[in-house]
Coordinates of C-alpha atoms in Angstrom, one line a residue:
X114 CA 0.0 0.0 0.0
X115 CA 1.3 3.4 -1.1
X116 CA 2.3 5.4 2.3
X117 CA 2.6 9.5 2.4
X118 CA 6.1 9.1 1.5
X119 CA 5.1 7.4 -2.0
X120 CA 4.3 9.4 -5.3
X121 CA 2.6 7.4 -8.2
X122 CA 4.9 7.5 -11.1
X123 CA 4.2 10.5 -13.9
X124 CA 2.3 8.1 -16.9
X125 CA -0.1 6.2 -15.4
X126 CA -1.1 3.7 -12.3
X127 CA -0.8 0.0 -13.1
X128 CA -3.5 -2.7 -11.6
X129 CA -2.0 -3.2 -8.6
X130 CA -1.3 1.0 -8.0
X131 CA -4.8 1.5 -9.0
X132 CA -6.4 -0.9 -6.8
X133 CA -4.1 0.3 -3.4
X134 CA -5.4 4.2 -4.6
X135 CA -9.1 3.0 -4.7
X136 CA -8.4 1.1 -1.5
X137 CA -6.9 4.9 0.0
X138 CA -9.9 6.3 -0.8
X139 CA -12.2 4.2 1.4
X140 CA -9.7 4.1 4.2
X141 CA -9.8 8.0 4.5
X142 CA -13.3 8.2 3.4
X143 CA -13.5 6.4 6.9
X144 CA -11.3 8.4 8.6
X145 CA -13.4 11.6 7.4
X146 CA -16.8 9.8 8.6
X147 CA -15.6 9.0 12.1
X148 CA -14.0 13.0 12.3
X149 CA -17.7 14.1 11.1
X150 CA -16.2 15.2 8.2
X151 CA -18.2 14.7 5.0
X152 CA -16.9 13.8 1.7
X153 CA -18.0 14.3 -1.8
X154 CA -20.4 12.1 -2.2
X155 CA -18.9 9.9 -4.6
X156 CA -18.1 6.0 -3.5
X157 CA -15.0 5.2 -3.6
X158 CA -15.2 2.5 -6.4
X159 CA -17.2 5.3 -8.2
X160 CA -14.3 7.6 -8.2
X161 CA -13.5 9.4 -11.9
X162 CA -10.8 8.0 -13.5
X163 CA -8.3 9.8 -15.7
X164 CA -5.6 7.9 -17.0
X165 CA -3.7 10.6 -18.4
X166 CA -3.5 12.9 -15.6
X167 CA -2.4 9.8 -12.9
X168 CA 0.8 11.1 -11.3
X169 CA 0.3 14.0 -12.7
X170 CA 0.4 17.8 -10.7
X171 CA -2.3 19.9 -10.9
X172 CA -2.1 23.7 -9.6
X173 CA -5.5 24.9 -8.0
X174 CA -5.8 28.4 -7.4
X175 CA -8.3 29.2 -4.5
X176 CA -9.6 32.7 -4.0
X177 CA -10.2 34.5 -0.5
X178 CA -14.0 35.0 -1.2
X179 CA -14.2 30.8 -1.0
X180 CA -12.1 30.8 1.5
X181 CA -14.0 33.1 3.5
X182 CA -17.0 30.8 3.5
X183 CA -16.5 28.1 6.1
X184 CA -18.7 25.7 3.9
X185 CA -17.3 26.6 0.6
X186 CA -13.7 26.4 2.2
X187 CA -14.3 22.5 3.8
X188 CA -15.9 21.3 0.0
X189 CA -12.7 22.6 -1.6
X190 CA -10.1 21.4 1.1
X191 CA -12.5 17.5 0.3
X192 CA -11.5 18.2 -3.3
X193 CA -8.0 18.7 -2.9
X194 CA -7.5 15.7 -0.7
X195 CA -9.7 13.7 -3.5
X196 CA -7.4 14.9 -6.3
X197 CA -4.4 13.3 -4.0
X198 CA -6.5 10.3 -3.6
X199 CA -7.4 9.5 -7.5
X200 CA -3.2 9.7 -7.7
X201 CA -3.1 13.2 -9.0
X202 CA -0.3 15.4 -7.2
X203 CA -2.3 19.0 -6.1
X204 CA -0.8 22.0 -5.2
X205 CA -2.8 25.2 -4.0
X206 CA -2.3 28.8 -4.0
X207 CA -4.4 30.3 -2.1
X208 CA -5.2 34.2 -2.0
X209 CA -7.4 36.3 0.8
X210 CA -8.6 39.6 -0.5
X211 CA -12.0 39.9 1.5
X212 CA -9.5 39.1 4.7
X213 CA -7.1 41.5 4.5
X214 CA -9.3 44.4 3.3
X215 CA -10.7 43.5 6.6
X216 CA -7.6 43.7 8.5
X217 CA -7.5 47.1 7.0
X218 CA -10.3 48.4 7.6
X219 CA -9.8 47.6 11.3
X220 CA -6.4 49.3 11.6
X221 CA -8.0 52.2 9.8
X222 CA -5.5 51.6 6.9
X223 CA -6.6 52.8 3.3
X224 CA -8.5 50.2 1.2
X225 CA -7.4 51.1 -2.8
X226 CA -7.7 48.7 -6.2
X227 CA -5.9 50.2 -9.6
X228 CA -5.8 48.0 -12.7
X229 CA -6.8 45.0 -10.9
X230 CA -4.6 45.0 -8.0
X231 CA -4.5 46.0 -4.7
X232 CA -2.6 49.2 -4.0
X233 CA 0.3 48.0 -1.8
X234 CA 1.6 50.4 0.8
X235 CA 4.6 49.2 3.3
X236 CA 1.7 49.0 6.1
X237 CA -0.2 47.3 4.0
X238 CA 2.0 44.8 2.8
X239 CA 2.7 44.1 6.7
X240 CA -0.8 43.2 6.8
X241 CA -1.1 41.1 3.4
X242 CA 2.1 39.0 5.0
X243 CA 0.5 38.6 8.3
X244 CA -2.8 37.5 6.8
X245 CA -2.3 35.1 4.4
X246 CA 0.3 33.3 5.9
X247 CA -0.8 33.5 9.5
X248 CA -4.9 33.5 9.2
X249 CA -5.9 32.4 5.6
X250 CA -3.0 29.7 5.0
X251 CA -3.9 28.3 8.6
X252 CA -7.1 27.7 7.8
X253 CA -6.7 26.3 4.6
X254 CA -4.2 23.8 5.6
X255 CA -6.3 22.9 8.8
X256 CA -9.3 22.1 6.6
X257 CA -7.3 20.0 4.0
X258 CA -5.7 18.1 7.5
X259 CA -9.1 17.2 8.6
X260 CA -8.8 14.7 5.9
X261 CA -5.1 13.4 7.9
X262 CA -1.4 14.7 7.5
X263 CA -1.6 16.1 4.1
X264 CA -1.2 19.9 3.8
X265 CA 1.5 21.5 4.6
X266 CA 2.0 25.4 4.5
X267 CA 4.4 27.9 2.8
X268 CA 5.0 31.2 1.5
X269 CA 6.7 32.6 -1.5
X270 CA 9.5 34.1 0.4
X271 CA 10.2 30.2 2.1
X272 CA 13.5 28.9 0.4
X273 CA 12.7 31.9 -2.3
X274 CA 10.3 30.1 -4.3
X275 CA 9.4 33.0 -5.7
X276 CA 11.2 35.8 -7.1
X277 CA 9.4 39.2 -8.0
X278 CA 9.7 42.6 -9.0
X279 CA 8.0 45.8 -8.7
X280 CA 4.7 45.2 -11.4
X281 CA 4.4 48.9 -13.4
X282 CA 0.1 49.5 -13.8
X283 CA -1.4 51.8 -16.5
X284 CA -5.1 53.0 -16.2
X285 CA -6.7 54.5 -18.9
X286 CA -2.7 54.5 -20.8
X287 CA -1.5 56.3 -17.8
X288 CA 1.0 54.9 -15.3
X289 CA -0.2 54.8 -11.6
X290 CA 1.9 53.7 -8.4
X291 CA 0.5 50.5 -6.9
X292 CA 3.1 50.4 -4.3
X293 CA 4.8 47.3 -3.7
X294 CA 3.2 44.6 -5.9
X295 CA 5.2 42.4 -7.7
X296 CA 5.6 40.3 -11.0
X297 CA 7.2 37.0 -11.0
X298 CA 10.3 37.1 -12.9
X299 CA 12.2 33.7 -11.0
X300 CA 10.2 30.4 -9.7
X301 CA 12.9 27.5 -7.8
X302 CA 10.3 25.2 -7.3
X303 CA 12.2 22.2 -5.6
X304 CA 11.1 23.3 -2.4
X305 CA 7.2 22.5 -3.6
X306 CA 8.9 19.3 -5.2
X307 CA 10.2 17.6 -2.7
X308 CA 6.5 18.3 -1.1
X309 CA 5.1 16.2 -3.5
X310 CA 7.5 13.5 -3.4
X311 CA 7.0 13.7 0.4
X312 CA 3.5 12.6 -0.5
X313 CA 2.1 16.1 1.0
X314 CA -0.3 18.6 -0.4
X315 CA 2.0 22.2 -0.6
X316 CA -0.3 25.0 0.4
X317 CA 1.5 28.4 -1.0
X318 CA 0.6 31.6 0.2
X319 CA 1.4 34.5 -3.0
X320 CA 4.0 36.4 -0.9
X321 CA 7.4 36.5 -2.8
X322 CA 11.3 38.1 -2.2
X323 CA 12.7 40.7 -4.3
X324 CA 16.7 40.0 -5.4
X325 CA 17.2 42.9 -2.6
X326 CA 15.3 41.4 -0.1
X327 CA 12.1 43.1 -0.6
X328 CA 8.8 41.7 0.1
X329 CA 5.8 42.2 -2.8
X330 CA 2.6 41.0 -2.6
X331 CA 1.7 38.9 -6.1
X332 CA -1.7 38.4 -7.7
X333 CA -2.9 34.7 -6.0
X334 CA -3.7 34.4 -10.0
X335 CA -0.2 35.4 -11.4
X336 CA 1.4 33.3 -8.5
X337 CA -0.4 30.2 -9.2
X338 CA 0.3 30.6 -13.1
X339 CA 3.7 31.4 -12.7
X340 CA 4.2 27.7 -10.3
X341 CA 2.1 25.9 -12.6
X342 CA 4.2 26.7 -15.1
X343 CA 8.0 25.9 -13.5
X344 CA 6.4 22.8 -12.0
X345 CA 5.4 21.3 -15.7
X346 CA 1.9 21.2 -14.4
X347 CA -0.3 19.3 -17.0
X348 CA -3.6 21.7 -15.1
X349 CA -3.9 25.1 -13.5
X350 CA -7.7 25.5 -12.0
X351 CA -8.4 29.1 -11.4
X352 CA -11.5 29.2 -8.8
X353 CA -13.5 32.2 -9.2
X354 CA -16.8 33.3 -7.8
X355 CA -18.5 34.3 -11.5
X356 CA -19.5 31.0 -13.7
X357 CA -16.0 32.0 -16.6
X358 CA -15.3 34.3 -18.5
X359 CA -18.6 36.0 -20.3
X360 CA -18.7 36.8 -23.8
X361 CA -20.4 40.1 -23.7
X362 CA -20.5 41.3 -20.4
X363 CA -22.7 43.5 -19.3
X364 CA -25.3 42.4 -22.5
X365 CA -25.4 39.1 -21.8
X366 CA -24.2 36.8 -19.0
X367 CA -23.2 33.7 -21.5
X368 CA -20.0 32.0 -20.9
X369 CA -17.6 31.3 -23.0
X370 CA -16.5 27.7 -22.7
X371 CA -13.6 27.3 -24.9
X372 CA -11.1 29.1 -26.2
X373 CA -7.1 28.8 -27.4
X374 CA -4.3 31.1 -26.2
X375 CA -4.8 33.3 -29.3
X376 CA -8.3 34.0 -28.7
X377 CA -8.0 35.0 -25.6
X378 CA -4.9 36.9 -26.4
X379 CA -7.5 38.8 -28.4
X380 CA -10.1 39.6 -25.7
X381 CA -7.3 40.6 -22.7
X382 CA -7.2 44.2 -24.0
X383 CA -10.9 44.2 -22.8
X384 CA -10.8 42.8 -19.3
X385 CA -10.0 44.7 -16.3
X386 CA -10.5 44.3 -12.6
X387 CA -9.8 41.1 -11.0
X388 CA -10.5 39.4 -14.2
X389 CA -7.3 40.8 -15.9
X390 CA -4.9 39.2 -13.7
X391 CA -7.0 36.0 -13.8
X392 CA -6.7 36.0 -17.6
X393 CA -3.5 36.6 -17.9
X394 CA -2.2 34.4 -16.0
X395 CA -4.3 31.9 -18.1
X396 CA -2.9 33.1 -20.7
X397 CA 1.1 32.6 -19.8
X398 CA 0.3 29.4 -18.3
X399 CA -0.6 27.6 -21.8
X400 CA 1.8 29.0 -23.3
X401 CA 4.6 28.0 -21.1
X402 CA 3.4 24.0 -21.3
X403 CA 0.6 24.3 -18.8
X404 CA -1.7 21.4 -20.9
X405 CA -5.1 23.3 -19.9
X406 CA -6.4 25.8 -17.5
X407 CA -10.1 25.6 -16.4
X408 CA -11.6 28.8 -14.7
X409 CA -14.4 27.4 -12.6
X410 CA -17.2 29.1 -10.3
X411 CA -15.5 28.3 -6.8
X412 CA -19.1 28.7 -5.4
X413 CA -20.1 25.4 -6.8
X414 CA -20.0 22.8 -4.4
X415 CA -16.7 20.4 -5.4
X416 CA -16.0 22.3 -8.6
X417 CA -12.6 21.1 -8.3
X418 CA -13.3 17.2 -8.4
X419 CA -15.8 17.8 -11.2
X420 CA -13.9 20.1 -13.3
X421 CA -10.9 18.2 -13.5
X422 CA -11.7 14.5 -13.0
X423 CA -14.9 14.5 -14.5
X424 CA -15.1 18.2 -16.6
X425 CA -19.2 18.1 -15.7
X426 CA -18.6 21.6 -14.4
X427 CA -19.3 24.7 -16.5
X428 CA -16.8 27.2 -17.1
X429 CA -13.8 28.2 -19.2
X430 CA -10.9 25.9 -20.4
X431 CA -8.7 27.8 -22.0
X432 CA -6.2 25.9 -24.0
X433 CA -3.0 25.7 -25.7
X434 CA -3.3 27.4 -29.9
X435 CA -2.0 24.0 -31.3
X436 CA -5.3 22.0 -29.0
X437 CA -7.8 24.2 -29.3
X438 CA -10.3 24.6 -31.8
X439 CA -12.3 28.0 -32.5
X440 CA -14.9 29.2 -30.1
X441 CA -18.1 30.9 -30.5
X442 CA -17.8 33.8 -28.2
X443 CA -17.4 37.4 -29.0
X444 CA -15.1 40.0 -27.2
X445 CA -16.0 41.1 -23.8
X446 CA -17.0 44.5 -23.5
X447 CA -15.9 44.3 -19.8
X448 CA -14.3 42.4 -17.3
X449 CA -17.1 40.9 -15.1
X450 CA -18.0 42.6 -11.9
X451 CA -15.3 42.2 -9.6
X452 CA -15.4 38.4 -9.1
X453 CA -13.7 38.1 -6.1
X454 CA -11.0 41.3 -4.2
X455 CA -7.4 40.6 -5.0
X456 CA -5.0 40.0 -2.3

């Protein structure tokens, strides 16, 4: 029987793998019941099985306005732990918007968004530190460990996973100071790697170093992308709280449900708010060797499980230009109404 320190092999599960994963999955279905802990209602001889992705990682990307939901946050943290179960390798980046503009408010510190991000001043990056890795990240990794010793928590900064620099914003085509928010420009991912091989479930708050040592909060989205993508992750799943991406927002509210990294290299110009990052970081993900990324509504129950072992859920998949095949949907006239408050 496969123990925490045991990592399928990347390509598949034989019979004898597959059976001792199946086997898992009752064993901590069992553990849940007798911790009161629910599962996802699927029996363990039912589970959805993908072939391809056995062994495989898979980047989820979990935003503060599930988090912040006690319910919400226990489905997702099931989902995780089911992804490790069905021999996938899940890692999660988490952010916590609604939570720190909490924190601000109470410590009377200014609340500000420009081009989609959250205006970063030295105070309030003490407070974006102390809230995703102490309050949000604890949470998170409490929830998936209801499940048993899975999670384990980390930030950017931790062995510097992730290297950043000072992200430049324009508004309207005019340059605007969002203090100290930063773009990715370096992921060492061996840290997360030797996580997996572990047999653990890396929970990775989106916090990273500067070459000087300074701290910048990154977009949970840009973050997620950016370790999907030094991690050869064959899925990035970008939780939201609107259903995708809508063709023709505000006229309509239809989703688009497919579309290739030229398509939606098309439509960026169009998004803004929190749906800018999100895209974007869709957008380098597939075409860095990220096989797929699936934007689904975080506020469905198990949205995770579904929408990558099964693909029931509705959403967007945006995938690489050589996969993809033309979609039906028409520019955006607008990002959709902020979807969830960036970190």
């Amino acid at each position: 029987m496969r123990t925490l320190g045991e990592q399928p092999a990347v390509g598949g599960l034989d019979a004898v793998q597959r059976a001792d994963v199946v086997q898992r999955v009752g064993a901590a279905r069992s553990v849940s019941a007798r911790a009161g802990v629910g599962t996802v209602g699927l029996p363990a001889t039912d589970v959805p099985w993908s072939e391809e992705l056995q062994g495989r990682t898979v980047v989820v990307k979990c935003g503060g306005s599930t988090l912040e939901d006690p319910a919400l946050r226990r489905s997702f943290a099931q989902d995780v732990v089911e992804l490790w179960q069905a021999g996938l390798h899940p890692v999660v980046v988490h952010g916590g918007g609604p939570q720190i503009s909490s924190m601000l408010d109470r410590l009377a510190l200014e609340v500000r968004f420009e081009a989609g991000m959250r205006v970063t001043t030295p105070e309030a990056m003490d407070v974006v530190r102390m809230v995703l890795t102490g309050q949000v990240q604890r949470d998170l990794v409490g929830a998936i460990n209801a499940h048993g010793p899975f999670a384990v928590g980390m930030s950017g900064e931790d062995a510097h996973t992730l290297t950043a620099v000072r992200r430049p914003a324009w508004v309207d085509g005019r340059p605007v100071d969002i203090g100290l928010v930063g773009d990715i420009v370096d992921v060492a991912p061996d840290t997360v790697r030797n996580l997996l091989a572990g047999g653990r479930i890396p929970v990775v708050s989106p916090v990273a170093r500067g070459a000087d040592g300074q701290i910048y909060n990154v977009n949970a989205d840009l973050a997620a992308s950016a370790l999907a993508v030094a991690l050869g992750a064959d899925r990035l799943v970008m939780l939201t709280d609107v259903p995708g991406l809508y063709a023709d927002w505000p006229r309509s509210t239809e989703v688009i449900p497919l579309l290739t990294a030229e398509e939606l290299e098309t439509l960026l110009p169009g998004l803004a708010g929190g749906m800018l990052p999100k895209m974007e970081g869709c957008l380098r993900a597939v075409r860095s060797g990220v096989g797929r990324v699936h934007v689904l509504d975080g506020r469905t129950p198990h949205a995770v499980l579904r929408g990558v072992l099964t693909e029931e859920n509705p959403g967007t998949t945006v995938l690489p230009d050589e996969a993809g095949e033309s979609t039906r949907g028409a520019a955006p006239a607008a990002a959709p109404h902020e979807e969830e408050t960036p970190a």
